[in-house]
Each structure stands twice: as structure tokens, then as C-alpha cells.
C-alpha positions as protocol buffer text, in pm:
chain_id: "A"
residue {
  index: 1
  type: MET
  ca { x: 9769 y: 14960 z: 5031 }
}
residue {
  index: 2
  type: THR
  ca { x: 9493 y: 14850 z: 5058 }
}
residue {
  index: 3
  type: PRO
  ca { x: 9210 y: 15044 z: 5318 }
}
residue {
  index: 4
  type: ILE
  ca { x: 9146 y: 14784 z: 5625 }
}
residue {
  index: 5
  type: PRO
  ca { x: 8830 y: 14790 z: 5829 }
}
residue {
  index: 6
  type: ALA
  ca { x: 8868 y: 14766 z: 6225 }
}
residue {
  index: 7
  type: LEU
  ca { x: 8628 y: 14589 z: 6453 }
}
residue {
  index: 8
  type: VAL
  ca { x: 8632 y: 14710 z: 6845 }
}
residue {
  index: 9
  type: LEU
  ca { x: 8506 y: 14438 z: 7065 }
}
residue {
  index: 10
  type: ALA
  ca { x: 8370 y: 14594 z: 7412 }
}
residue {
  index: 11
  type: GLY
  ca { x: 8078 y: 14375 z: 7510 }
}
residue {
  index: 12
  type: SER
  ca { x: 8030 y: 14347 z: 7890 }
}
residue {
  index: 13
  type: ARG
  ca { x: 8083 y: 14021 z: 8067 }
}
residue {
  index: 14
  type: LEU
  ca { x: 8007 y: 14165 z: 8411 }
}
residue {
  index: 15
  type: GLY
  ca { x: 7913 y: 14491 z: 8344 }
}
residue {
  index: 16
  type: GLU
  ca { x: 7876 y: 14715 z: 8658 }
}
residue {
  index: 17
  type: HIS
  ca { x: 7989 y: 14418 z: 8871 }
}
residue {
  index: 18
  type: ASP
  ca { x: 8322 y: 14394 z: 8695 }
}
residue {
  index: 19
  type: PRO
  ca { x: 8556 y: 14474 z: 8947 }
}
residue {
  index: 20
  type: VAL
  ca { x: 8760 y: 14734 z: 8706 }
}
residue {
  index: 21
  type: ALA
  ca { x: 8437 y: 14912 z: 8657 }
}
residue {
  index: 22
  type: ARG
  ca { x: 8367 y: 14914 z: 9001 }
}
residue {
  index: 23
  type: ILE
  ca { x: 8702 y: 15029 z: 9138 }
}
residue {
  index: 24
  type: ALA
  ca { x: 8616 y: 15314 z: 8864 }
}
residue {
  index: 25
  type: GLY
  ca { x: 8285 y: 15368 z: 8912 }
}
residue {
  index: 26
  type: VAL
  ca { x: 8144 y: 15317 z: 8576 }
}
residue {
  index: 27
  type: ALA
  ca { x: 7869 y: 15080 z: 8426 }
}
residue {
  index: 28
  type: HIS
  ca { x: 8137 y: 14883 z: 8201 }
}
residue {
  index: 29
  type: LYS
  ca { x: 8546 y: 14871 z: 8230 }
}
residue {
  index: 30
  type: VAL
  ca { x: 8626 y: 15057 z: 7899 }
}
residue {
  index: 31
  type: LEU
  ca { x: 8444 y: 15346 z: 8050 }
}
residue {
  index: 32
  type: ALA
  ca { x: 8703 y: 15401 z: 8288 }
}
residue {
  index: 33
  type: PRO
  ca { x: 8910 y: 15676 z: 8235 }
}
residue {
  index: 34
  type: VAL
  ca { x: 9282 y: 15671 z: 8139 }
}
residue {
  index: 35
  type: ALA
  ca { x: 9446 y: 16033 z: 8152 }
}
residue {
  index: 36
  type: GLY
  ca { x: 9104 y: 16185 z: 8160 }
}
residue {
  index: 37
  type: GLU
  ca { x: 8939 y: 15958 z: 7868 }
}
residue {
  index: 38
  type: ALA
  ca { x: 8759 y: 15667 z: 7885 }
}
residue {
  index: 39
  type: MET
  ca { x: 8937 y: 15353 z: 7785 }
}
residue {
  index: 40
  type: VAL
  ca { x: 8735 y: 15280 z: 7446 }
}
residue {
  index: 41
  type: SER
  ca { x: 8765 y: 15606 z: 7342 }
}
residue {
  index: 42
  type: ARG
  ca { x: 9145 y: 15609 z: 7351 }
}
residue {
  index: 43
  type: VAL
  ca { x: 9146 y: 15272 z: 7156 }
}
residue {
  index: 44
  type: LEU
  ca { x: 8912 y: 15480 z: 6874 }
}
residue {
  index: 45
  type: GLY
  ca { x: 9124 y: 15724 z: 6841 }
}
residue {
  index: 46
  type: ALA
  ca { x: 9459 y: 15523 z: 6814 }
}
residue {
  index: 47
  type: LEU
  ca { x: 9246 y: 15380 z: 6498 }
}
residue {
  index: 48
  type: GLU
  ca { x: 9136 y: 15686 z: 6370 }
}
residue {
  index: 49
  type: ALA
  ca { x: 9479 y: 15825 z: 6353 }
}
residue {
  index: 50
  type: CYS
  ca { x: 9634 y: 15491 z: 6178 }
}
residue {
  index: 51
  type: PRO
  ca { x: 9625 y: 15580 z: 5781 }
}
residue {
  index: 52
  type: ARG
  ca { x: 9554 y: 15203 z: 5720 }
}
residue {
  index: 53
  type: ILE
  ca { x: 9207 y: 15217 z: 5887 }
}
residue {
  index: 54
  type: ALA
  ca { x: 8919 y: 15271 z: 5672 }
}
residue {
  index: 55
  type: GLY
  ca { x: 8638 y: 15236 z: 5860 }
}
residue {
  index: 56
  type: ILE
  ca { x: 8584 y: 15136 z: 6236 }
}
residue {
  index: 57
  type: VAL
  ca { x: 8292 y: 14887 z: 6399 }
}
residue {
  index: 58
  type: LEU
  ca { x: 8246 y: 14910 z: 6796 }
}
residue {
  index: 59
  type: VAL
  ca { x: 8026 y: 14642 z: 6910 }
}
residue {
  index: 60
  type: SER
  ca { x: 7893 y: 14644 z: 7279 }
}
residue {
  index: 61
  type: ASP
  ca { x: 7571 y: 14597 z: 7487 }
}
residue {
  index: 62
  type: ILE
  ca { x: 7604 y: 14941 z: 7615 }
}
residue {
  index: 63
  type: GLY
  ca { x: 7565 y: 15144 z: 7328 }
}
residue {
  index: 64
  type: ASP
  ca { x: 7357 y: 15430 z: 7479 }
}
residue {
  index: 65
  type: GLU
  ca { x: 7639 y: 15473 z: 7762 }
}
residue {
  index: 66
  type: LEU
  ca { x: 7906 y: 15500 z: 7467 }
}
residue {
  index: 67
  type: ARG
  ca { x: 7689 y: 15744 z: 7266 }
}
residue {
  index: 68
  type: ARG
  ca { x: 7763 y: 15989 z: 7551 }
}
residue {
  index: 69
  type: LEU
  ca { x: 8129 y: 15982 z: 7478 }
}
residue {
  index: 70
  type: PRO
  ca { x: 8227 y: 16302 z: 7277 }
}
residue {
  index: 71
  type: ARG
  ca { x: 8448 y: 16103 z: 7050 }
}
residue {
  index: 72
  type: VAL
  ca { x: 8232 y: 15820 z: 6957 }
}
residue {
  index: 73
  type: GLN
  ca { x: 7936 y: 16099 z: 6895 }
}
residue {
  index: 74
  type: ARG
  ca { x: 8234 y: 16268 z: 6642 }
}
residue {
  index: 75
  type: MET
  ca { x: 8318 y: 15987 z: 6491 }
}
residue {
  index: 76
  type: GLU
  ca { x: 7904 y: 15831 z: 6452 }
}
residue {
  index: 77
  type: ARG
  ca { x: 7829 y: 16213 z: 6255 }
}
residue {
  index: 78
  type: SER
  ca { x: 8139 y: 16196 z: 6030 }
}
residue {
  index: 79
  type: GLY
  ca { x: 8015 y: 15819 z: 5929 }
}
residue {
  index: 80
  type: ARG
  ca { x: 8371 y: 15677 z: 6061 }
}
residue {
  index: 81
  type: LEU
  ca { x: 8236 y: 15494 z: 6288 }
}
residue {
  index: 82
  type: GLN
  ca { x: 7927 y: 15203 z: 6317 }
}
residue {
  index: 83
  type: LEU
  ca { x: 7840 y: 15119 z: 6662 }
}
residue {
  index: 84
  type: ARG
  ca { x: 7647 y: 14757 z: 6664 }
}
residue {
  index: 85
  type: GLU
  ca { x: 7476 y: 14556 z: 6942 }
}
residue {
  index: 86
  type: ALA
  ca { x: 7724 y: 14267 z: 7082 }
}
residue {
  index: 87
  type: ALA
  ca { x: 7605 y: 13933 z: 7023 }
}
residue {
  index: 88
  type: SER
  ca { x: 7594 y: 13670 z: 7273 }
}
residue {
  index: 89
  type: SER
  ca { x: 7999 y: 13624 z: 7272 }
}
residue {
  index: 90
  type: PRO
  ca { x: 8293 y: 13776 z: 7157 }
}
residue {
  index: 91
  type: SER
  ca { x: 8352 y: 13546 z: 6894 }
}
residue {
  index: 92
  type: LEU
  ca { x: 7989 y: 13538 z: 6752 }
}
residue {
  index: 93
  type: SER
  ca { x: 8017 y: 13893 z: 6756 }
}
residue {
  index: 94
  type: VAL
  ca { x: 8339 y: 13870 z: 6540 }
}
residue {
  index: 95
  type: ALA
  ca { x: 8194 y: 13665 z: 6303 }
}
residue {
  index: 96
  type: GLN
  ca { x: 7848 y: 13863 z: 6238 }
}
residue {
  index: 97
  type: VAL
  ca { x: 8096 y: 14153 z: 6129 }
}
residue {
  index: 98
  type: PHE
  ca { x: 8353 y: 13951 z: 5931 }
}
residue {
  index: 99
  type: ALA
  ca { x: 8028 y: 13817 z: 5743 }
}
residue {
  index: 100
  type: GLU
  ca { x: 7927 y: 14159 z: 5676 }
}
residue {
  index: 101
  type: PHE
  ca { x: 8274 y: 14330 z: 5575 }
}
residue {
  index: 102
  type: GLY
  ca { x: 8468 y: 14006 z: 5499 }
}
residue {
  index: 103
  type: ALA
  ca { x: 8879 y: 14029 z: 5478 }
}
residue {
  index: 104
  type: PRO
  ca { x: 9119 y: 14185 z: 5575 }
}
residue {
  index: 105
  type: LEU
  ca { x: 8976 y: 14288 z: 5911 }
}
residue {
  index: 106
  type: LEU
  ca { x: 9150 y: 14400 z: 6205 }
}
residue {
  index: 107
  type: VAL
  ca { x: 9023 y: 14282 z: 6540 }
}
residue {
  index: 108
  type: THR
  ca { x: 9104 y: 14455 z: 6916 }
}
residue {
  index: 109
  type: THR
  ca { x: 8961 y: 14535 z: 7214 }
}
residue {
  index: 110
  type: GLY
  ca { x: 8780 y: 14822 z: 7425 }
}
residue {
  index: 111
  type: ASP
  ca { x: 9025 y: 14757 z: 7704 }
}
residue {
  index: 112
  type: HIS
  ca { x: 9333 y: 14802 z: 7498 }
}
residue {
  index: 113
  type: ALA
  ca { x: 9362 y: 15163 z: 7706 }
}
residue {
  index: 114
  type: LEU
  ca { x: 9767 y: 15210 z: 7576 }
}
residue {
  index: 115
  type: LEU
  ca { x: 9718 y: 15133 z: 7177 }
}
residue {
  index: 116
  type: ASP
  ca { x: 9862 y: 15348 z: 6955 }
}
residue {
  index: 117
  type: PRO
  ca { x: 9929 y: 15399 z: 6562 }
}
residue {
  index: 118
  type: PRO
  ca { x: 10281 y: 15314 z: 6591 }
}
residue {
  index: 119
  type: ILE
  ca { x: 10178 y: 14976 z: 6804 }
}
residue {
  index: 120
  type: LEU
  ca { x: 9918 y: 14921 z: 6495 }
}
residue {
  index: 121
  type: ALA
  ca { x: 10142 y: 15001 z: 6235 }
}
residue {
  index: 122
  type: GLU
  ca { x: 10410 y: 14763 z: 6329 }
}
residue {
  index: 123
  type: PHE
  ca { x: 10119 y: 14494 z: 6354 }
}
residue {
  index: 124
  type: LEU
  ca { x: 10003 y: 14573 z: 6053 }
}
residue {
  index: 125
  type: ALA
  ca { x: 10340 y: 14569 z: 5861 }
}
residue {
  index: 126
  type: GLY
  ca { x: 10414 y: 14245 z: 6021 }
}
residue {
  index: 127
  type: ALA
  ca { x: 10083 y: 14040 z: 5991 }
}
residue {
  index: 128
  type: GLU
  ca { x: 10099 y: 14148 z: 5625 }
}
residue {
  index: 129
  type: ARG
  ca { x: 10459 y: 13983 z: 5526 }
}
residue {
  index: 130
  type: GLY
  ca { x: 10386 y: 13598 z: 5422 }
}
residue {
  index: 131
  type: GLY
  ca { x: 10097 y: 13443 z: 5312 }
}
residue {
  index: 132
  type: SER
  ca { x: 9899 y: 13400 z: 5655 }
}
residue {
  index: 133
  type: ASP
  ca { x: 9548 y: 13350 z: 5670 }
}
residue {
  index: 134
  type: LEU
  ca { x: 9508 y: 13480 z: 6047 }
}
residue {
  index: 135
  type: ALA
  ca { x: 9796 y: 13704 z: 6209 }
}
residue {
  index: 136
  type: VAL
  ca { x: 9796 y: 13716 z: 6578 }
}
residue {
  index: 137
  type: GLY
  ca { x: 9999 y: 13997 z: 6774 }
}
residue {
  index: 138
  type: LEU
  ca { x: 10209 y: 13920 z: 7060 }
}
residue {
  index: 139
  type: VAL
  ca { x: 10473 y: 14032 z: 7308 }
}
residue {
  index: 140
  type: GLU
  ca { x: 10747 y: 13832 z: 7421 }
}
residue {
  index: 141
  type: GLU
  ca { x: 10823 y: 13793 z: 7848 }
}
residue {
  index: 142
  type: ARG
  ca { x: 11150 y: 13954 z: 7815 }
}
residue {
  index: 143
  type: VAL
  ca { x: 10992 y: 14257 z: 7643 }
}
residue {
  index: 144
  type: ILE
  ca { x: 10720 y: 14287 z: 7861 }
}
residue {
  index: 145
  type: ALA
  ca { x: 10979 y: 14245 z: 8192 }
}
residue {
  index: 146
  type: ALA
  ca { x: 11214 y: 14511 z: 8077 }
}
residue {
  index: 147
  type: ARG
  ca { x: 10974 y: 14762 z: 8047 }
}
residue {
  index: 148
  type: VAL
  ca { x: 10673 y: 14637 z: 8263 }
}
residue {
  index: 149
  type: PRO
  ca { x: 10823 y: 14427 z: 8550 }
}
residue {
  index: 150
  type: SER
  ca { x: 10563 y: 14493 z: 8794 }
}
residue {
  index: 151
  type: THR
  ca { x: 10318 y: 14341 z: 8539 }
}
residue {
  index: 152
  type: ARG
  ca { x: 10132 y: 14019 z: 8577 }
}
residue {
  index: 153
  type: ARG
  ca { x: 10055 y: 13853 z: 8229 }
}
residue {
  index: 154
  type: THR
  ca { x: 9927 y: 13550 z: 8097 }
}
residue {
  index: 155
  type: TYR
  ca { x: 10199 y: 13372 z: 7908 }
}
residue {
  index: 156
  type: LEU
  ca { x: 10228 y: 13079 z: 7611 }
}
residue {
  index: 157
  type: ARG
  ca { x: 10604 y: 12922 z: 7679 }
}
residue {
  index: 158
  type: PHE
  ca { x: 10791 y: 12759 z: 7398 }
}
residue {
  index: 159
  type: ARG
  ca { x: 11121 y: 12639 z: 7349 }
}
residue {
  index: 160
  type: ASP
  ca { x: 11258 y: 12960 z: 7234 }
}
residue {
  index: 161
  type: THR
  ca { x: 11068 y: 13222 z: 7424 }
}
residue {
  index: 162
  type: ALA
  ca { x: 10754 y: 13299 z: 7619 }
}
residue {
  index: 163
  type: VAL
  ca { x: 10514 y: 13541 z: 7486 }
}
residue {
  index: 164
  type: SER
  ca { x: 10179 y: 13717 z: 7633 }
}
residue {
  index: 165
  type: GLY
  ca { x: 9898 y: 13823 z: 7365 }
}
residue {
  index: 166
  type: ALA
  ca { x: 9864 y: 14168 z: 7256 }
}
residue {
  index: 167
  type: ASN
  ca { x: 9483 y: 14150 z: 7161 }
}
residue {
  index: 168
  type: LEU
  ca { x: 9543 y: 14223 z: 6811 }
}
residue {
  index: 169
  type: PHE
  ca { x: 9470 y: 14035 z: 6521 }
}
residue {
  index: 170
  type: LEU
  ca { x: 9428 y: 14034 z: 6156 }
}
residue {
  index: 171
  type: LEU
  ca { x: 9154 y: 13849 z: 5930 }
}
residue {
  index: 172
  type: ARG
  ca { x: 9380 y: 13827 z: 5604 }
}
residue {
  index: 173
  type: THR
  ca { x: 9173 y: 13601 z: 5394 }
}
residue {
  index: 174
  type: PRO
  ca { x: 8851 y: 13466 z: 5388 }
}
residue {
  index: 175
  type: ALA
  ca { x: 9014 y: 13157 z: 5538 }
}
residue {
  index: 176
  type: ALA
  ca { x: 9037 y: 13291 z: 5850 }
}
residue {
  index: 177
  type: ALA
  ca { x: 8677 y: 13250 z: 5916 }
}
residue {
  index: 178
  type: ALA
  ca { x: 8773 y: 12908 z: 6057 }
}
residue {
  index: 179
  type: ALA
  ca { x: 8934 y: 13015 z: 6336 }
}
residue {
  index: 180
  type: LEU
  ca { x: 8626 y: 13197 z: 6472 }
}
residue {
  index: 181
  type: GLY
  ca { x: 8440 y: 12883 z: 6480 }
}
residue {
  index: 182
  type: PHE
  ca { x: 8756 y: 12727 z: 6702 }
}
residue {
  index: 183
  type: TRP
  ca { x: 8742 y: 13026 z: 6896 }
}
residue {
  index: 184
  type: ARG
  ca { x: 8339 y: 12994 z: 6983 }
}
residue {
  index: 185
  type: ARG
  ca { x: 8461 y: 12618 z: 7136 }
}
residue {
  index: 186
  type: VAL
  ca { x: 8759 y: 12772 z: 7365 }
}
residue {
  index: 187
  type: GLU
  ca { x: 8685 y: 13134 z: 7432 }
}
residue {
  index: 188
  type: ALA
  ca { x: 8650 y: 13032 z: 7802 }
}
residue {
  index: 189
  type: GLU
  ca { x: 8984 y: 12922 z: 7816 }
}
residue {
  index: 190
  type: ARG
  ca { x: 9174 y: 13229 z: 7691 }
}
residue {
  index: 191
  type: LYS
  ca { x: 9339 y: 13269 z: 8051 }
}
residue {
  index: 192
  type: ARG
  ca { x: 9427 y: 12868 z: 8063 }
}
residue {
  index: 193
  type: PRO
  ca { x: 9702 y: 12829 z: 7811 }
}
residue {
  index: 194
  type: TRP
  ca { x: 9753 y: 12441 z: 7849 }
}
residue {
  index: 195
  type: LYS
  ca { x: 9359 y: 12374 z: 7777 }
}
residue {
  index: 196
  type: LEU
  ca { x: 9366 y: 12632 z: 7473 }
}
residue {
  index: 197
  type: ALA
  ca { x: 9709 y: 12380 z: 7364 }
}
residue {
  index: 198
  type: ALA
  ca { x: 9474 y: 12092 z: 7439 }
}
residue {
  index: 199
  type: ALA
  ca { x: 9210 y: 12201 z: 7262 }
}
residue {
  index: 200
  type: PHE
  ca { x: 9463 y: 12179 z: 6908 }
}
residue {
  index: 201
  type: GLY
  ca { x: 9546 y: 11825 z: 6983 }
}
residue {
  index: 202
  type: PRO
  ca { x: 9780 y: 11578 z: 7171 }
}
residue {
  index: 203
  type: ARG
  ca { x: 10099 y: 11658 z: 6978 }
}
residue {
  index: 204
  type: LEU
  ca { x: 10053 y: 12025 z: 7023 }
}
residue {
  index: 205
  type: LEU
  ca { x: 9954 y: 11991 z: 7411 }
}
residue {
  index: 206
  type: LEU
  ca { x: 10259 y: 11782 z: 7487 }
}
residue {
  index: 207
  type: GLY
  ca { x: 10516 y: 11998 z: 7314 }
}
residue {
  index: 208
  type: PHE
  ca { x: 10371 y: 12309 z: 7492 }
}
residue {
  index: 209
  type: LEU
  ca { x: 10362 y: 12112 z: 7810 }
}
residue {
  index: 210
  type: LEU
  ca { x: 10729 y: 12018 z: 7748 }
}
residue {
  index: 211
  type: HIS
  ca { x: 10864 y: 12325 z: 7576 }
}
residue {
  index: 212
  type: GLY
  ca { x: 10962 y: 12086 z: 7313 }
}
residue {
  index: 213
  type: LEU
  ca { x: 10769 y: 12340 z: 7028 }
}
residue {
  index: 214
  type: THR
  ca { x: 10948 y: 12691 z: 6917 }
}
residue {
  index: 215
  type: LEU
  ca { x: 10695 y: 12943 z: 6859 }
}
residue {
  index: 216
  type: GLU
  ca { x: 10672 y: 12901 z: 6490 }
}
residue {
  index: 217
  type: ARG
  ca { x: 10627 y: 12567 z: 6488 }
}
residue {
  index: 218
  type: ALA
  ca { x: 10336 y: 12586 z: 6733 }
}
residue {
  index: 219
  type: PHE
  ca { x: 10182 y: 12832 z: 6490 }
}
residue {
  index: 220
  type: VAL
  ca { x: 10223 y: 12580 z: 6197 }
}
residue {
  index: 221
  type: LEU
  ca { x: 10067 y: 12310 z: 6406 }
}
residue {
  index: 222
  type: ALA
  ca { x: 9805 y: 12523 z: 6539 }
}
residue {
  index: 223
  type: GLY
  ca { x: 9722 y: 12655 z: 6161 }
}
residue {
  index: 224
  type: ARG
  ca { x: 9727 y: 12284 z: 6017 }
}
residue {
  index: 225
  type: ARG
  ca { x: 9445 y: 12169 z: 6287 }
}
residue {
  index: 226
  type: LEU
  ca { x: 9238 y: 12486 z: 6176 }
}
residue {
  index: 227
  type: GLY
  ca { x: 9320 y: 12462 z: 5818 }
}
residue {
  index: 228
  type: LEU
  ca { x: 9467 y: 12766 z: 5773 }
}
residue {
  index: 229
  type: ALA
  ca { x: 9803 y: 12959 z: 5817 }
}
residue {
  index: 230
  type: VAL
  ca { x: 9843 y: 13164 z: 6128 }
}
residue {
  index: 231
  type: ALA
  ca { x: 10179 y: 13383 z: 6195 }
}
residue {
  index: 232
  type: PRO
  ca { x: 10232 y: 13534 z: 6505 }
}
residue {
  index: 233
  type: VAL
  ca { x: 10352 y: 13888 z: 6484 }
}
residue {
  index: 234
  type: LEU
  ca { x: 10597 y: 13977 z: 6778 }
}
residue {
  index: 235
  type: LEU
  ca { x: 10563 y: 14333 z: 6860 }
}
residue {
  index: 236
  type: SER
  ca { x: 10805 y: 14573 z: 7023 }
}
residue {
  index: 237
  type: ALA
  ca { x: 10614 y: 14772 z: 7268 }
}
residue {
  index: 238
  type: ALA
  ca { x: 10564 y: 14580 z: 7587 }
}
residue {
  index: 239
  type: VAL
  ca { x: 10223 y: 14821 z: 7657 }
}
residue {
  index: 240
  type: ALA
  ca { x: 10080 y: 14592 z: 7296 }
}
residue {
  index: 241
  type: ALA
  ca { x: 10024 y: 14300 z: 7603 }
}
residue {
  index: 242
  type: ILE
  ca { x: 9871 y: 14501 z: 7856 }
}
residue {
  index: 243
  type: ASP
  ca { x: 9494 y: 14521 z: 7837 }
}
residue {
  index: 244
  type: VAL
  ca { x: 9268 y: 14548 z: 8142 }
}
residue {
  index: 245
  type: ASP
  ca { x: 9139 y: 14258 z: 8340 }
}
residue {
  index: 246
  type: ARG
  ca { x: 9207 y: 14372 z: 8686 }
}
residue {
  index: 247
  type: PRO
  ca { x: 9232 y: 14694 z: 8917 }
}
residue {
  index: 248
  type: GLU
  ca { x: 9587 y: 14661 z: 8949 }
}
residue {
  index: 249
  type: ASP
  ca { x: 9616 y: 14681 z: 8529 }
}
residue {
  index: 250
  type: LEU
  ca { x: 9416 y: 14992 z: 8534 }
}
residue {
  index: 251
  type: GLN
  ca { x: 9636 y: 15147 z: 8771 }
}
residue {
  index: 252
  type: LEU
  ca { x: 9946 y: 15043 z: 8589 }
}
residue {
  index: 253
  type: VAL
  ca { x: 9760 y: 15194 z: 8216 }
}
residue {
  index: 254
  type: ARG
  ca { x: 9709 y: 15535 z: 8436 }
}
residue {
  index: 255
  type: GLN
  ca { x: 10078 y: 15535 z: 8550 }
}
residue {
  index: 256
  type: LEU
  ca { x: 10216 y: 15446 z: 8202 }
}
residue {
  index: 257
  type: ALA
  ca { x: 9970 y: 15659 z: 8047 }
}
residue {
  index: 258
  type: ALA
  ca { x: 10047 y: 15961 z: 8264 }
}
residue {
  index: 259
  type: ALA
  ca { x: 10442 y: 15881 z: 8186 }
}
residue {
  index: 260
  type: ARG
  ca { x: 10376 y: 15871 z: 7803 }
}
residue {
  index: 261
  type: ALA
  ca { x: 10149 y: 16260 z: 7829 }
}
residue {
  index: 262
  type: GLN
  ca { x: 10473 y: 16357 z: 8000 }
}
residue {
  index: 263
  type: ALA
  ca { x: 10768 y: 16235 z: 7783 }
}
residue {
  index: 264
  type: GLU
  ca { x: 10563 y: 16370 z: 7443 }
}
residue {
  index: 265
  type: PRO
  ca { x: 10625 y: 16709 z: 7320 }
}
residue {
  index: 266
  type: VAL
  ca { x: 10398 y: 17004 z: 7310 }
}
residue {
  index: 267
  type: ALA
  ca { x: 10347 y: 17127 z: 6975 }
}
């Protein structure tokens, strides 16, 4: 199988003024500790342990702080990790790395504290089925509600299901670059689903508001609007949808990480 480079977005929107960073007492939320390790370090560890991942680019505007992390130091020395300065927006950071590395490119975020190799393996396997240019990781509401009913997520609702994003994207072909230009135009609306739908035109907006489209049909229409094939990848792990945007998210991932550690057998 083709080795896949990975990009981790760890730019700072609010820095130490981010409510997660403030409650954790750190300069940036990705440095908040979960089970004794900075969130971004946990993400890097998951990618490092995934056999499919060839190399990792970490994009951030707090490079000096990140270089104090033992995992970052070790991975940089080994050549497995490159640390880059963040662009002015996440979409521009992705576009710059994609222009350099080309397809395929896996993209995730530094606050995906519960990411693990099984989630990555499931996503990559699903993303590589079919002929899509861009694959997007999603988790169904019913899966999240069964495992972590207390969490608040942003859902996209369709006729057959409701889904939340998993902060996992695979840019499979060069055509995926078209999606990055669209992302630049709408990234401020990421927590307002109806505005995202509106950006794809009236047909998709109406279908979204009336819940008249299935998930697959909505992605077909969205892909046509972008001029590429976009595929949803439904993941079985509820925690794949839990990133850390709020202090309550940090508390939840700490609880789930502690429970996971207790459940894992000691070698």
C-alpha cells in the first residue's frame, strides 16, 4: 500500500485566551495535558504508530513551545516530523503543504486527543474504497449518543442519518485542491451547518433544511459543485468525533482517556 504523509493543524486562533488553554494553564490548547501528555503529542503518537503514515508535518505558530515536547524533539531528530510555521488560516496551511507534498495527504488536527491507530486504519481503509478525490471522516449521531451521550457536537442532519465531523480528511488526488479554495471561503462557518450548506447552492441548502437528502446524495451534489468526487467515511468509534473546542470537551477526553488506559492490558 502507498505510504501516506500526514498533516497536523495546530495553529493558534486565540492562544492563551482560548478557554481550553486558560483552564489548562497553557499557552495553546493543543498543549493541554490529557493522561499526562499534551494533546498534540498524543495525536503525533497515534500517527507515528500507524504503519500507513510515511511522515508527518506539524503546522503551528507556537513552534518554540512545541519543540519542548519530548515526542516532538525525538521525531524531529529522527526525520519523521517536520515542524512548519502556520499560514494565516487552516485552509492556507493545508494548501501550502498539499502543493509541496501532493496527493495523497491525510489531514487532522492537534486537538484530536483520542485519535488512535485503529481509528486511522478504519478511516484510511474506507477512504481508499471507490474513486473519490477527497474523503471526509464522519461519525453518526446514534454512535456518539450510545457511547458518550453527554457530549455536545455539531451535527449535519440528512434524511437517513445525522453525522458529526471527525477532523479526518484524505486528499486522495490532485483534484482535491479545488476543495481547499472553497474551504477558504467558508471556514468561518464550520460550526453553522446551514451556512455551509448554503455555500453549495440553493438545491443543497433546501435539501439540508428540509432533511430531504440522504448523506450519500448530499455528498454527490457537493462534489459536483466543487468539480470533484467527495466521499463520506462513516467511522465506528464515537471518540473519533470528539475534538477539544470547549473546557467541557477537555474534561470529557480526560475521562475517556483515563478509562481507555485502565481497559488496556499491561504488557
